[in-house]
mmCIF file of C-alpha atoms in Angstrom:
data_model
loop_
_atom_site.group_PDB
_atom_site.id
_atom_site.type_symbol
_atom_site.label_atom_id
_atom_site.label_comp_id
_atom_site.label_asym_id
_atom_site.label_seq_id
_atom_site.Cartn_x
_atom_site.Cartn_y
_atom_site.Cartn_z
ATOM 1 C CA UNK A 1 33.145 85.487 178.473
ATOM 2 C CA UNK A 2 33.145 83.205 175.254
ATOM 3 C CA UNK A 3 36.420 83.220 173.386
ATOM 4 C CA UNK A 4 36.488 84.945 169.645
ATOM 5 C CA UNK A 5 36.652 83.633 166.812
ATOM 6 C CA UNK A 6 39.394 84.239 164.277
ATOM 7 C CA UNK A 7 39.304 83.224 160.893
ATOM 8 C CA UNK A 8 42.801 82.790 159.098
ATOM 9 C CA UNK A 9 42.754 82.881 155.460
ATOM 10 C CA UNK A 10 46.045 81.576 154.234
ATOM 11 C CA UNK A 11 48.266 79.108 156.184
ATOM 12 C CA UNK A 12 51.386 80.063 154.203
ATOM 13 C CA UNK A 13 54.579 80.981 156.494
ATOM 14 C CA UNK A 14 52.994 84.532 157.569
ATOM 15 C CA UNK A 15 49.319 83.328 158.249
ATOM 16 C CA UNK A 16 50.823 80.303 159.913
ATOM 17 C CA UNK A 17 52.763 81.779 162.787
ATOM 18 C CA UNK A 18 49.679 84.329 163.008
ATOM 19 C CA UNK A 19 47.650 81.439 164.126
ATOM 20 C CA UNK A 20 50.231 79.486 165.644
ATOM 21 C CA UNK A 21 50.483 82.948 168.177
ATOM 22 C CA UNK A 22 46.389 83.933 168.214
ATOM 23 C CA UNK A 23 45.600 79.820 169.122
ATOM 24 C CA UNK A 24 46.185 80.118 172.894
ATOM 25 C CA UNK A 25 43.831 83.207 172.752
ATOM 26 C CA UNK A 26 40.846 82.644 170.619
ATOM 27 C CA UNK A 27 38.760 79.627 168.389
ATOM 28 C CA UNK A 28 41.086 79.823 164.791
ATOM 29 C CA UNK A 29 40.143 78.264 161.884
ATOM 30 C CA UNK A 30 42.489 78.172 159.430
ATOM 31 C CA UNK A 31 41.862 77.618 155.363
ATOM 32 C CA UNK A 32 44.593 76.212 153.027
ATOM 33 C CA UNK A 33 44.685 74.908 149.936
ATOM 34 C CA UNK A 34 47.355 72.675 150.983
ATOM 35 C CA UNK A 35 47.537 70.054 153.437
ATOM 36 C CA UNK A 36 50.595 71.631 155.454
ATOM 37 C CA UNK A 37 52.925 74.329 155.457
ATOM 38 C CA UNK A 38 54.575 74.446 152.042
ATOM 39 C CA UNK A 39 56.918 77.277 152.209
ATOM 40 C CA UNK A 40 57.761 79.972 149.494
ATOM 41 C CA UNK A 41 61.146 80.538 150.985
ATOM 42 C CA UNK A 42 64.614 79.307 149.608
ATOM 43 C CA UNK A 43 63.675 78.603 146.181
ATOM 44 C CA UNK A 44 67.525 77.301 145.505
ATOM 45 C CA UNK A 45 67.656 74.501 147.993
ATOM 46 C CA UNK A 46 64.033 73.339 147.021
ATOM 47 C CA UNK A 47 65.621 72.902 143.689
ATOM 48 C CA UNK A 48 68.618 71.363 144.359
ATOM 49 C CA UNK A 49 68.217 69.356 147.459
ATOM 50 C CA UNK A 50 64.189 68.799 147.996
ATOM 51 C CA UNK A 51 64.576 66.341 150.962
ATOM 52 C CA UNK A 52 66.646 68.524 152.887
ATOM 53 C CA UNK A 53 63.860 71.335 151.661
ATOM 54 C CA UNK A 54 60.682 69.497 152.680
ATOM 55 C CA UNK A 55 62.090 68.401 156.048
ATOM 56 C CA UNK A 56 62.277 72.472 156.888
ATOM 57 C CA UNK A 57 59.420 74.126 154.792
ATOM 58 C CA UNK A 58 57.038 71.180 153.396
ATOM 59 C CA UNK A 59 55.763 70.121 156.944
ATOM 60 C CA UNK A 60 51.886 68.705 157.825
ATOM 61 C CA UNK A 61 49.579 70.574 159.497
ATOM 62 C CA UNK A 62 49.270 68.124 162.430
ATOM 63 C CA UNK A 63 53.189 68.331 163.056
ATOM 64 C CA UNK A 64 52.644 71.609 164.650
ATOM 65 C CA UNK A 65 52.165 71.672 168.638
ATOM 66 C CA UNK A 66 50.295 75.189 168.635
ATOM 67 C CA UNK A 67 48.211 74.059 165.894
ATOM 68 C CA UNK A 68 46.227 71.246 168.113
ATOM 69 C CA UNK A 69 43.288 73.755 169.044
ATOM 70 C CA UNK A 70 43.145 75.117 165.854
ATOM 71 C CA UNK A 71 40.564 73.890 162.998
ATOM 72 C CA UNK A 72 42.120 73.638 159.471
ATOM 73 C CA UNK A 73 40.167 73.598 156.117
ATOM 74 C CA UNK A 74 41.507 72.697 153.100
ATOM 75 C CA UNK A 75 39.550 75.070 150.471
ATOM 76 C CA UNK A 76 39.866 77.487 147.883
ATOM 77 C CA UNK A 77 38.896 80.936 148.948
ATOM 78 C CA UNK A 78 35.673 82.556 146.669
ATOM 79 C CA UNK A 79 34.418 85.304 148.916
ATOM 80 C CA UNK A 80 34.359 87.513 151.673
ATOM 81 C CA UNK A 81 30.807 88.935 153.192
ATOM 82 C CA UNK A 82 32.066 92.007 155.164
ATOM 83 C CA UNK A 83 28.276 92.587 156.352
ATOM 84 C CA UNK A 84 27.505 89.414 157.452
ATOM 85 C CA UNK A 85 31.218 88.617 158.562
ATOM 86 C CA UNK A 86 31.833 85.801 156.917
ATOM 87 C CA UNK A 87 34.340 83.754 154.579
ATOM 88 C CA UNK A 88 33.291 82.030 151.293
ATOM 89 C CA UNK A 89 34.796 78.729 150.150
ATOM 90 C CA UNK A 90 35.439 75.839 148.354
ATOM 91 C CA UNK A 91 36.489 72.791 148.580
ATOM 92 C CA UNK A 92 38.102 69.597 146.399
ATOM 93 C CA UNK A 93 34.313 68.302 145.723
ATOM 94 C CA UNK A 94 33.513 71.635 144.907
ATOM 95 C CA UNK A 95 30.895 72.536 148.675
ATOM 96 C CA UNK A 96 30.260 75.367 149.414
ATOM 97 C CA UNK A 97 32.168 76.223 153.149
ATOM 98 C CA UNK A 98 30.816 79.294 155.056
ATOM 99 C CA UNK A 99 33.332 80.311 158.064
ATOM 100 C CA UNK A 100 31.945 83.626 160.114
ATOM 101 C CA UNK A 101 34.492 85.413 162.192
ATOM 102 C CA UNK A 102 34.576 87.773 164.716
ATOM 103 C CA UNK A 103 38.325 88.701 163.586
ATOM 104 C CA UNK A 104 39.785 87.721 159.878
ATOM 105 C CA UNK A 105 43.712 87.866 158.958
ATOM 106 C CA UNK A 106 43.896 88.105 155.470
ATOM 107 C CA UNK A 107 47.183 86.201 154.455
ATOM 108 C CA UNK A 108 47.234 84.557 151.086
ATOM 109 C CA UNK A 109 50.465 85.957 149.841
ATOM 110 C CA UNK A 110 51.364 86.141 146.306
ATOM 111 C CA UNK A 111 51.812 83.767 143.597
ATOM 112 C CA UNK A 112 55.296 83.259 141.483
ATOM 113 C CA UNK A 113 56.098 81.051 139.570
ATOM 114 C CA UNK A 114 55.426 77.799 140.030
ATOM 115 C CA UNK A 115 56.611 77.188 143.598
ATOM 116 C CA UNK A 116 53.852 79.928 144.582
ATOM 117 C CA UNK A 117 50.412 78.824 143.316
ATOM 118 C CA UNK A 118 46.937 79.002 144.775
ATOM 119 C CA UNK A 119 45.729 75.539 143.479
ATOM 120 C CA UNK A 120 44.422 72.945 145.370
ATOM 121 C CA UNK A 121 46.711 70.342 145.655
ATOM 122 C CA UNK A 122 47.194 67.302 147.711
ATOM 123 C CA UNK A 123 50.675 66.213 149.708
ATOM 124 C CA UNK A 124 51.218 63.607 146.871
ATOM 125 C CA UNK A 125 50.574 65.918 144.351
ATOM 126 C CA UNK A 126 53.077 68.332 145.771
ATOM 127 C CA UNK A 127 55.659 65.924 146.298
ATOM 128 C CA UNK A 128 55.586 65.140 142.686
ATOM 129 C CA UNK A 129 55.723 68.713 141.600
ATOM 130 C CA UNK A 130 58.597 68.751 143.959
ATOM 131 C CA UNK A 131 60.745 66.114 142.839
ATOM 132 C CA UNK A 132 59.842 66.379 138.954
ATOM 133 C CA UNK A 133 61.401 70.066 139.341
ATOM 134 C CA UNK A 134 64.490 69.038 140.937
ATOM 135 C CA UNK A 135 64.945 65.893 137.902
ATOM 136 C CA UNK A 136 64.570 68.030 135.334
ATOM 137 C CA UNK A 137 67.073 70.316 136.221
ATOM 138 C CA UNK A 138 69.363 67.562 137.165
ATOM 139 C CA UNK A 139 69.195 65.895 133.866
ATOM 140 C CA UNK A 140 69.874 69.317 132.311
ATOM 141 C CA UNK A 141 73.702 70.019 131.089
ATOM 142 C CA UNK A 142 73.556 74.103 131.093
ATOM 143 C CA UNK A 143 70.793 76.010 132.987
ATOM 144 C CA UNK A 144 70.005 79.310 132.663
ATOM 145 C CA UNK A 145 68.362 81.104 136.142
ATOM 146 C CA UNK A 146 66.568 84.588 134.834
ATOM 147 C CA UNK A 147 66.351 87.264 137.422
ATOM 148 C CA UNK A 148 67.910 89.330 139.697
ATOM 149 C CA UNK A 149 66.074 88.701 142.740
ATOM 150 C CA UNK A 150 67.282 86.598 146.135
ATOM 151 C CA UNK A 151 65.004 84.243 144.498
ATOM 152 C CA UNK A 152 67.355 83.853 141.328
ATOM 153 C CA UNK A 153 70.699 84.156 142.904
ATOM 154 C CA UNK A 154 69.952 81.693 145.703
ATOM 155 C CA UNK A 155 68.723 79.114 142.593
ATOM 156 C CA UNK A 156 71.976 79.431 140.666
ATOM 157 C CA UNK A 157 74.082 79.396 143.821
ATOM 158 C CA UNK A 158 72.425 76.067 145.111
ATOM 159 C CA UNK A 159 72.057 74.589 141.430
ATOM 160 C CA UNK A 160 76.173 75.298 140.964
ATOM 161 C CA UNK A 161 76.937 73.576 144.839
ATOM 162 C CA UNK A 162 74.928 70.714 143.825
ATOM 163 C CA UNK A 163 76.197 69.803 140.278
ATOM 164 C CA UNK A 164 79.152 71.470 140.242
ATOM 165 C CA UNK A 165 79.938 69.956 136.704
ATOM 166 C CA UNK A 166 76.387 72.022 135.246
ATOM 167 C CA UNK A 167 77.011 74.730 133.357
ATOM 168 C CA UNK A 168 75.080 77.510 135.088
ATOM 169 C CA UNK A 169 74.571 81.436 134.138
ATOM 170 C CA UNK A 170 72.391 84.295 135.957
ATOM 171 C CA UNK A 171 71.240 86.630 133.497
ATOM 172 C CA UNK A 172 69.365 89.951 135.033
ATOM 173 C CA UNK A 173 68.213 93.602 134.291
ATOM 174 C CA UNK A 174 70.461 96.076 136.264
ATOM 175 C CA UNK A 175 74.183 96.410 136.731
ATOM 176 C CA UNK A 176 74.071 93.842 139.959
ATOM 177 C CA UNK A 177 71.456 91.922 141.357
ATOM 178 C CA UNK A 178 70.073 92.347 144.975
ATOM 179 C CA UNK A 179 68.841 95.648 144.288
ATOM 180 C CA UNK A 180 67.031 95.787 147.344
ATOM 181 C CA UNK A 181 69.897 94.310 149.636
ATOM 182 C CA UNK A 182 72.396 96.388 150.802
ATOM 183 C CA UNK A 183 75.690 96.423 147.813
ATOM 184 C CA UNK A 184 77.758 94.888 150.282
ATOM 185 C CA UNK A 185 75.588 91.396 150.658
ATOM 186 C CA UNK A 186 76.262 91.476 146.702
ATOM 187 C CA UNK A 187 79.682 92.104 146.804
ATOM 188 C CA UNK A 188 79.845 88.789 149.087
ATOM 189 C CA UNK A 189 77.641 86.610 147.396
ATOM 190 C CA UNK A 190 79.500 87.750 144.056
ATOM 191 C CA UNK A 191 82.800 85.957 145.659
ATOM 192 C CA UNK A 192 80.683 82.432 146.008
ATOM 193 C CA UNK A 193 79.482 82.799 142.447
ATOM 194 C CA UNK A 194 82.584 83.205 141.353
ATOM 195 C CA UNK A 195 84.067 80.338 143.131
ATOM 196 C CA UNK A 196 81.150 78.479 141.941
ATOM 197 C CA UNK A 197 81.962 79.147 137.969
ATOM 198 C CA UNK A 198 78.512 80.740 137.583
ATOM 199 C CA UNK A 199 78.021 83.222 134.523
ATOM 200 C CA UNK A 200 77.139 86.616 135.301
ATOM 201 C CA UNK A 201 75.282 88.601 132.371
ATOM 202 C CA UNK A 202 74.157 91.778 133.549
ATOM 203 C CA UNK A 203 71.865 93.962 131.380
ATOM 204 C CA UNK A 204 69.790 91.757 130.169
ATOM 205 C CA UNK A 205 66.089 92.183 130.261
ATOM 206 C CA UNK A 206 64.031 89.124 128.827
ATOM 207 C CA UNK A 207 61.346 89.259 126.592
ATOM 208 C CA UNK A 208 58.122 87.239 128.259
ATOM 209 C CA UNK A 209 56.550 85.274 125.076
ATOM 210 C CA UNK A 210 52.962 85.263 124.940
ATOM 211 C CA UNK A 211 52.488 81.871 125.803
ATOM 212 C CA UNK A 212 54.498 82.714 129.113
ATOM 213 C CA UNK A 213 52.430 81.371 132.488
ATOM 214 C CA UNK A 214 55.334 81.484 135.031
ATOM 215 C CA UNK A 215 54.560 78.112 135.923
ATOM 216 C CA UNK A 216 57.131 75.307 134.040
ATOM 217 C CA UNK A 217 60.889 75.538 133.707
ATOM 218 C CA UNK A 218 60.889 75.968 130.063
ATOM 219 C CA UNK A 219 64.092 75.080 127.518
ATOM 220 C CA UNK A 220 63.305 77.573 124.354
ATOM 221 C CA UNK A 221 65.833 79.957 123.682
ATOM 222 C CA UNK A 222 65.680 83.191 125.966
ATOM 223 C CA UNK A 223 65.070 86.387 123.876
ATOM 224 C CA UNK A 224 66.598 90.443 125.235
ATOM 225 C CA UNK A 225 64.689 93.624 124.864
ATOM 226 C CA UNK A 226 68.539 95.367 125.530
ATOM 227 C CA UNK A 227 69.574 93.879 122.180
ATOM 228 C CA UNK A 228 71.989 90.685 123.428
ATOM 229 C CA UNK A 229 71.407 87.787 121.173
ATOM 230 C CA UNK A 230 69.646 85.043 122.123
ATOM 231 C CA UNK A 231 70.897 82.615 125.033
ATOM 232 C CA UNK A 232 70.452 78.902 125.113
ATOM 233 C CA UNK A 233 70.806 76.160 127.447
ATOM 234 C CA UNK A 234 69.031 72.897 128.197
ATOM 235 C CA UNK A 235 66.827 74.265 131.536
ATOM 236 C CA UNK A 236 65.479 77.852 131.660
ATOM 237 C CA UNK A 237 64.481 78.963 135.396
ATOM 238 C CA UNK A 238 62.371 81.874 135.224
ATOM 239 C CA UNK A 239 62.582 84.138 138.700
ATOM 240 C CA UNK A 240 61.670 87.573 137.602
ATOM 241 C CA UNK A 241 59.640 88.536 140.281
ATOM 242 C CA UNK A 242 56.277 88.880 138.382
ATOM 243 C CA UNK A 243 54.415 88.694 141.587
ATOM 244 C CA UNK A 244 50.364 88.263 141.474
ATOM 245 C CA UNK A 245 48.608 89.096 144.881
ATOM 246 C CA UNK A 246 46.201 86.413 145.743
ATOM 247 C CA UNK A 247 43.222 88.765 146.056
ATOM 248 C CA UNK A 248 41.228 87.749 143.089
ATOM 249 C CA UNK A 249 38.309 86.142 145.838
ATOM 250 C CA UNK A 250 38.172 89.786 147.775
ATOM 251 C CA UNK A 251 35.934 93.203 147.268
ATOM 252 C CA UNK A 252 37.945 95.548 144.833
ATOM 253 C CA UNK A 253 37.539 98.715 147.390
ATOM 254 C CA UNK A 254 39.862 96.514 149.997
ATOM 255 C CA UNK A 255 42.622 96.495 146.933
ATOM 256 C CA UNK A 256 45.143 99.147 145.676
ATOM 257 C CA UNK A 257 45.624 99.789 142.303
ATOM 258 C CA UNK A 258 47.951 97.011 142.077
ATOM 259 C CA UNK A 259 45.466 94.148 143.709
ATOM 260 C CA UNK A 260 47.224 94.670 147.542
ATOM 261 C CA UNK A 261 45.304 94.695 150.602
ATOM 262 C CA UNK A 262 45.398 98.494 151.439
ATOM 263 C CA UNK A 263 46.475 98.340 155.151
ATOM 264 C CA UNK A 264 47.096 100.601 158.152
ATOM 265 C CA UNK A 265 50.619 100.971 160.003
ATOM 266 C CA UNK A 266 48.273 98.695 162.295
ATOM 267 C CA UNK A 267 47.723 95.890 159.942
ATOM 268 C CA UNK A 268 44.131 96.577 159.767
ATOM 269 C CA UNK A 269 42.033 97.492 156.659
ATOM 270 C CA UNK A 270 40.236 100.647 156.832
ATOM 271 C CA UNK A 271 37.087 100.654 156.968
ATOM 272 C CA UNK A 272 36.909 97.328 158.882
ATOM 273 C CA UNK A 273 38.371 97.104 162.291
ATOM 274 C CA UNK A 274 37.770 93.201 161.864
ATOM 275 C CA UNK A 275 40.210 92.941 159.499
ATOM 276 C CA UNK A 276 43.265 92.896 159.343
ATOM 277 C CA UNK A 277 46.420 91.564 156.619
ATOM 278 C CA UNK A 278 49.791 90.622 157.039
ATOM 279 C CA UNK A 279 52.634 89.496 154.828
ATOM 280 C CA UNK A 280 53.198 89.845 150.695
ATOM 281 C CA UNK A 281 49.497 90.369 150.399
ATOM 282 C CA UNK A 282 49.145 93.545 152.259
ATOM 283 C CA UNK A 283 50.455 96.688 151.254
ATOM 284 C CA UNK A 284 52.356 98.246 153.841
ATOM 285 C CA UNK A 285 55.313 99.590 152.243
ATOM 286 C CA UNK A 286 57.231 99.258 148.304
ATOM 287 C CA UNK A 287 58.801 95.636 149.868
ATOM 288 C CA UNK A 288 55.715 94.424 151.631
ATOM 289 C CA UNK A 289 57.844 93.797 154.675
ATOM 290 C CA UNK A 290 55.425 92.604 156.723
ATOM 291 C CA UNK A 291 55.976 88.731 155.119
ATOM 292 C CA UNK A 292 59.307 89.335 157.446
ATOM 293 C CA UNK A 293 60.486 91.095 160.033
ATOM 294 C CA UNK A 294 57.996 90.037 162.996
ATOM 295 C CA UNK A 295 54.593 91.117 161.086
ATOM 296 C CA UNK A 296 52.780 88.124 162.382
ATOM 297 C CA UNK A 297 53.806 88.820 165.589
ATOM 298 C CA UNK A 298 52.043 92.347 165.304
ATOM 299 C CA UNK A 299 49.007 90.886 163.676
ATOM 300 C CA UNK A 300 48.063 88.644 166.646
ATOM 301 C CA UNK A 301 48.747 91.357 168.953
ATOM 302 C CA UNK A 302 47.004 93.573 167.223
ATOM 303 C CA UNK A 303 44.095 91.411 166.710
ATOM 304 C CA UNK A 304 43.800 90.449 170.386
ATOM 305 C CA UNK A 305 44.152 94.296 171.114
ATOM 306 C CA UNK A 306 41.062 94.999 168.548
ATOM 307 C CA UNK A 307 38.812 92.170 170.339
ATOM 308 C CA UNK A 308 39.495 93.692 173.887
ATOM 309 C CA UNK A 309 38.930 97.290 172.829
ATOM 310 C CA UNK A 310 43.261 97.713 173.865
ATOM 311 C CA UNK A 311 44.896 100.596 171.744
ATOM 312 C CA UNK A 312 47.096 99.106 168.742
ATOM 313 C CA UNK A 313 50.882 99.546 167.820
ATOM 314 C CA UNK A 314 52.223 100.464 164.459
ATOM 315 C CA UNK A 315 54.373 98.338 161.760
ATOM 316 C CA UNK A 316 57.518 100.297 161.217
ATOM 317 C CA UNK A 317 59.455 98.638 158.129
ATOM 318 C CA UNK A 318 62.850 98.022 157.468
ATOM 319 C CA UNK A 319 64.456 99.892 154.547
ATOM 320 C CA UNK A 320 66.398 97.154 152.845
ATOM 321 C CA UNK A 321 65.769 93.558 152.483
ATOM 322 C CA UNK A 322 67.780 90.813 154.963
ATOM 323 C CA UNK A 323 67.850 87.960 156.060
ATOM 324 C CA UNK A 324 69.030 84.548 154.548
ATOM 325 C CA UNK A 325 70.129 84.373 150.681
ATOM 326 C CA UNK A 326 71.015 81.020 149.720
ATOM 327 C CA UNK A 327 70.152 78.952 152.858
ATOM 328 C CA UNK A 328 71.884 76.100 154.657
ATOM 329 C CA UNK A 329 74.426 74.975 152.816
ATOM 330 C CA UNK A 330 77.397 72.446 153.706
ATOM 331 C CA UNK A 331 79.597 75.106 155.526
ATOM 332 C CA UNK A 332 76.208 76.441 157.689
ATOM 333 C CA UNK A 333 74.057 79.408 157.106
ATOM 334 C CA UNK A 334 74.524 82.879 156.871
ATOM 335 C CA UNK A 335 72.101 85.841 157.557
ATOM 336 C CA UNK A 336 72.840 88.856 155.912
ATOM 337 C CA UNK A 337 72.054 91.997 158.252
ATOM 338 C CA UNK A 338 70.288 95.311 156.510
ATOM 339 C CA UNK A 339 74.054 97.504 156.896
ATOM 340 C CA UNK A 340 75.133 94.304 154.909
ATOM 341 C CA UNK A 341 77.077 92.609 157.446
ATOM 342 C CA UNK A 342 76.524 88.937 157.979
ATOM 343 C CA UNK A 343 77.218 86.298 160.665
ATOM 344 C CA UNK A 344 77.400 82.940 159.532
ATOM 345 C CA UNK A 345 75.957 79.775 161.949
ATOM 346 C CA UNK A 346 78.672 76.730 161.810
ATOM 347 C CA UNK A 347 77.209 73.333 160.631
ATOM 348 C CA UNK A 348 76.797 71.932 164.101
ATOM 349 C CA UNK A 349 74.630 75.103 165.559
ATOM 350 C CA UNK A 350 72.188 75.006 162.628
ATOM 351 C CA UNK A 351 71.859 71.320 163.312
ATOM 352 C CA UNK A 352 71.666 71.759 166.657
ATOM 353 C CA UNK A 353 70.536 75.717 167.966
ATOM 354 C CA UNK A 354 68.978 77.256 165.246
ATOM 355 C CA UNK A 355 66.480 74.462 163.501
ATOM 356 C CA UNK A 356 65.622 72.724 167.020
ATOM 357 C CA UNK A 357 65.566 75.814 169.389
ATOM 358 C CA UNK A 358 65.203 79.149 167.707
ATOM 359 C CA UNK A 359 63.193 77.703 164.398
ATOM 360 C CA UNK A 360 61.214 74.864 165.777
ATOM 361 C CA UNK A 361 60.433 75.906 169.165
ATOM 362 C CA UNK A 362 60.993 79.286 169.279
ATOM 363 C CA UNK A 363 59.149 80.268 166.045
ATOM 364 C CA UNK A 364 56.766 77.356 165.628
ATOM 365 C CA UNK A 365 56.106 76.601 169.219
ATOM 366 C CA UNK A 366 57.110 73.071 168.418
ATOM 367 C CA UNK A 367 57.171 70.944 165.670
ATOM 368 C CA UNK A 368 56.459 66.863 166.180
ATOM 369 C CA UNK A 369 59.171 65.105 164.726
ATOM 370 C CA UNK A 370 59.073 61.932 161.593
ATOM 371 C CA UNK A 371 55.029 62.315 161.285
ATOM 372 C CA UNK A 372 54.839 62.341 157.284
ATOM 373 C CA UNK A 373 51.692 62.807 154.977
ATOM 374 C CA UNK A 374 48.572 60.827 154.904
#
């Protein structure tokens, strides 16, 4: 019996580990429009300490072990032919790539800002981006982070350990941040900020100005809707969470009204047994939990239960957020739990359990060490 074939569109950290666990099993071809696996998570260190970043989230595609049987295009995604079962594409010299499938996992995520963006880039252009980004805030004497997401406390927290002489302030909507963490991971993270000197301003929601893309750390004065004056400093990081699914190159009847990929509690989209989505893109609950808590691990089994006619299991998410806030940091890392408890890893077992064993092997299926870009 020939082996399937199982197109992955989107080779971000959920559509990644989908093929990483669906290679052993079927033909994958996976399209990018980057050259590796460059990683949405952990905003903060990215900022403030890119090579320790890039050696954990900005890693070629050739690094990874499971990845060796698995065919990776570089290409902008234009269209999907349900009929005819094929994916529509683009590449840098602008050829047309047609990739049929017998299964598709539609994972492109979202973009935010601008360390989520669906252009084609190559690794030198991202390294730029990368290091231009963490300069400019470096150079800057006051920064102000807006937002009250993980993404915008884990900034200011890693921008304050970092330069611990920069004047930095958190500005955000509600009464607290972490609105979808439980109030106790707050209450703890409040403690570092506090040790940290960072200025909390609650109750502020920012007015977007027209010219507004999301996509530059900007210095103009920051502007309230709740009435505050306005707030100045040097470098203005913009986290608000104005999320974009990256659907724009898929039929509007596989969309909700908000551009998601409407999805089962199997992962697949009705209508089309073939297909199934996984992670920010697809809409299986308010948090689109799926981009955590195991849902690529689901998707391949899924999958490989759809191709052999096997009955499917269901995606039950998690009511709260959790997981990692601000990420490794000099005294180790700490994962927040969804009660709001947290254990934190010593130095020496990130270094030497969690990154080599449980992140490396265990999640990746192995990652080939000091093979850079190019």
């Amino acid at each position: 019996m020939s082996r399937k074939r199982v197109v992955v569109a989107g080779l971000g950290d959920v559509g990644l580990l989908t093929a990483i666990r669906l290679a052993p099993h079927a033909d994958v071809v996976g399209i990018s429009v980057k050259p590796g696996l460059l990683s949405g998570q952990e905003l903060g260190v990215r900022l403030a300490r890119p090579d320790d970043w890039a050696r954990d989230y900005w890693i070629p595609f050739d690094r990874f072990r499971r990845l060796d049987g698995v065919r990776t295009v570089q290409a902008e995604l234009t269209g999907l032919d349900l009929d005819g079962r094929a994916v529509l594409a683009r590449d840098r010299d602008g050829t047309t790539i047609t990739e049929p499938y017998d299964a598709l996992v539609i994972s492109t995520g979202v973009s935010n800002g601008f360390w989520r963006r669906t252009t084609l880039q190559s690794a030198a252009e991202v390294g730029a981006r990368l290091y231009a980004d963490h300069e400019q805030l470096g150079v800057a004497k006051s920064v102000i982070v807006v937002g009250g997401g993980a993404a915008a406390v884990s900034s200011a927290v890693n921008l304050a350990t970092t330069w611990p002489d920069k004047q930095v302030d958190l500005y955000f909507p509600g009464e607290r941040p972490l609105g979808e963490y439980h109030p106790r991971i707050w209450e703890r993270v409040r403690a570092r900020t506090a040790q940290l000197g960072i200025g909390l301003h609650p109750g502020h929601r920012a007015l977007i100005p027209d010219s507004f893309t999301g996509e530059e750390i900007t210095s103009d004065p920051v502007r309230w809707s709740t009435g505050q004056g306005p707030a100045v400093a040097e470098a203005v990081l913009w986290a608000i969470g104005r999320v974009r699914p990256n659907t724009g190159w898929l039929p509007p009847d596989l969309l909700d009204e908000h551009g998601y990929v409407r999805v089962t509690p199997e992962l697949w989209v009705p209508g089309h047994r073939e297909v199934f989505a996984v992670g920010d893109v697809a809409a299986t609950d308010p948090l689109r939990s799926s981009a955590r808590n195991r849902g690529d691990a689901l998707a391949a089994r899924n999958i490989r239960a759809a191709l052999a006619g096997r009955p499917l299991r269901s995606f039950r998410p998690p009511t709260r957020r959790w997981g990692s806030l601000v990420g490794i940091q000099p005294d180790g890392l700490e994962v927040f739990f969804p009660n709001g408890h947290a254990f934190r890893f010593p130095p020496w077992a990130v270094e030497r359990v969690v990154m080599p064993w449980v992140v490396r092997w265990g999640m990746y299926r192995g990652v080939r060490e000091n093979r850079p870009f190019g």
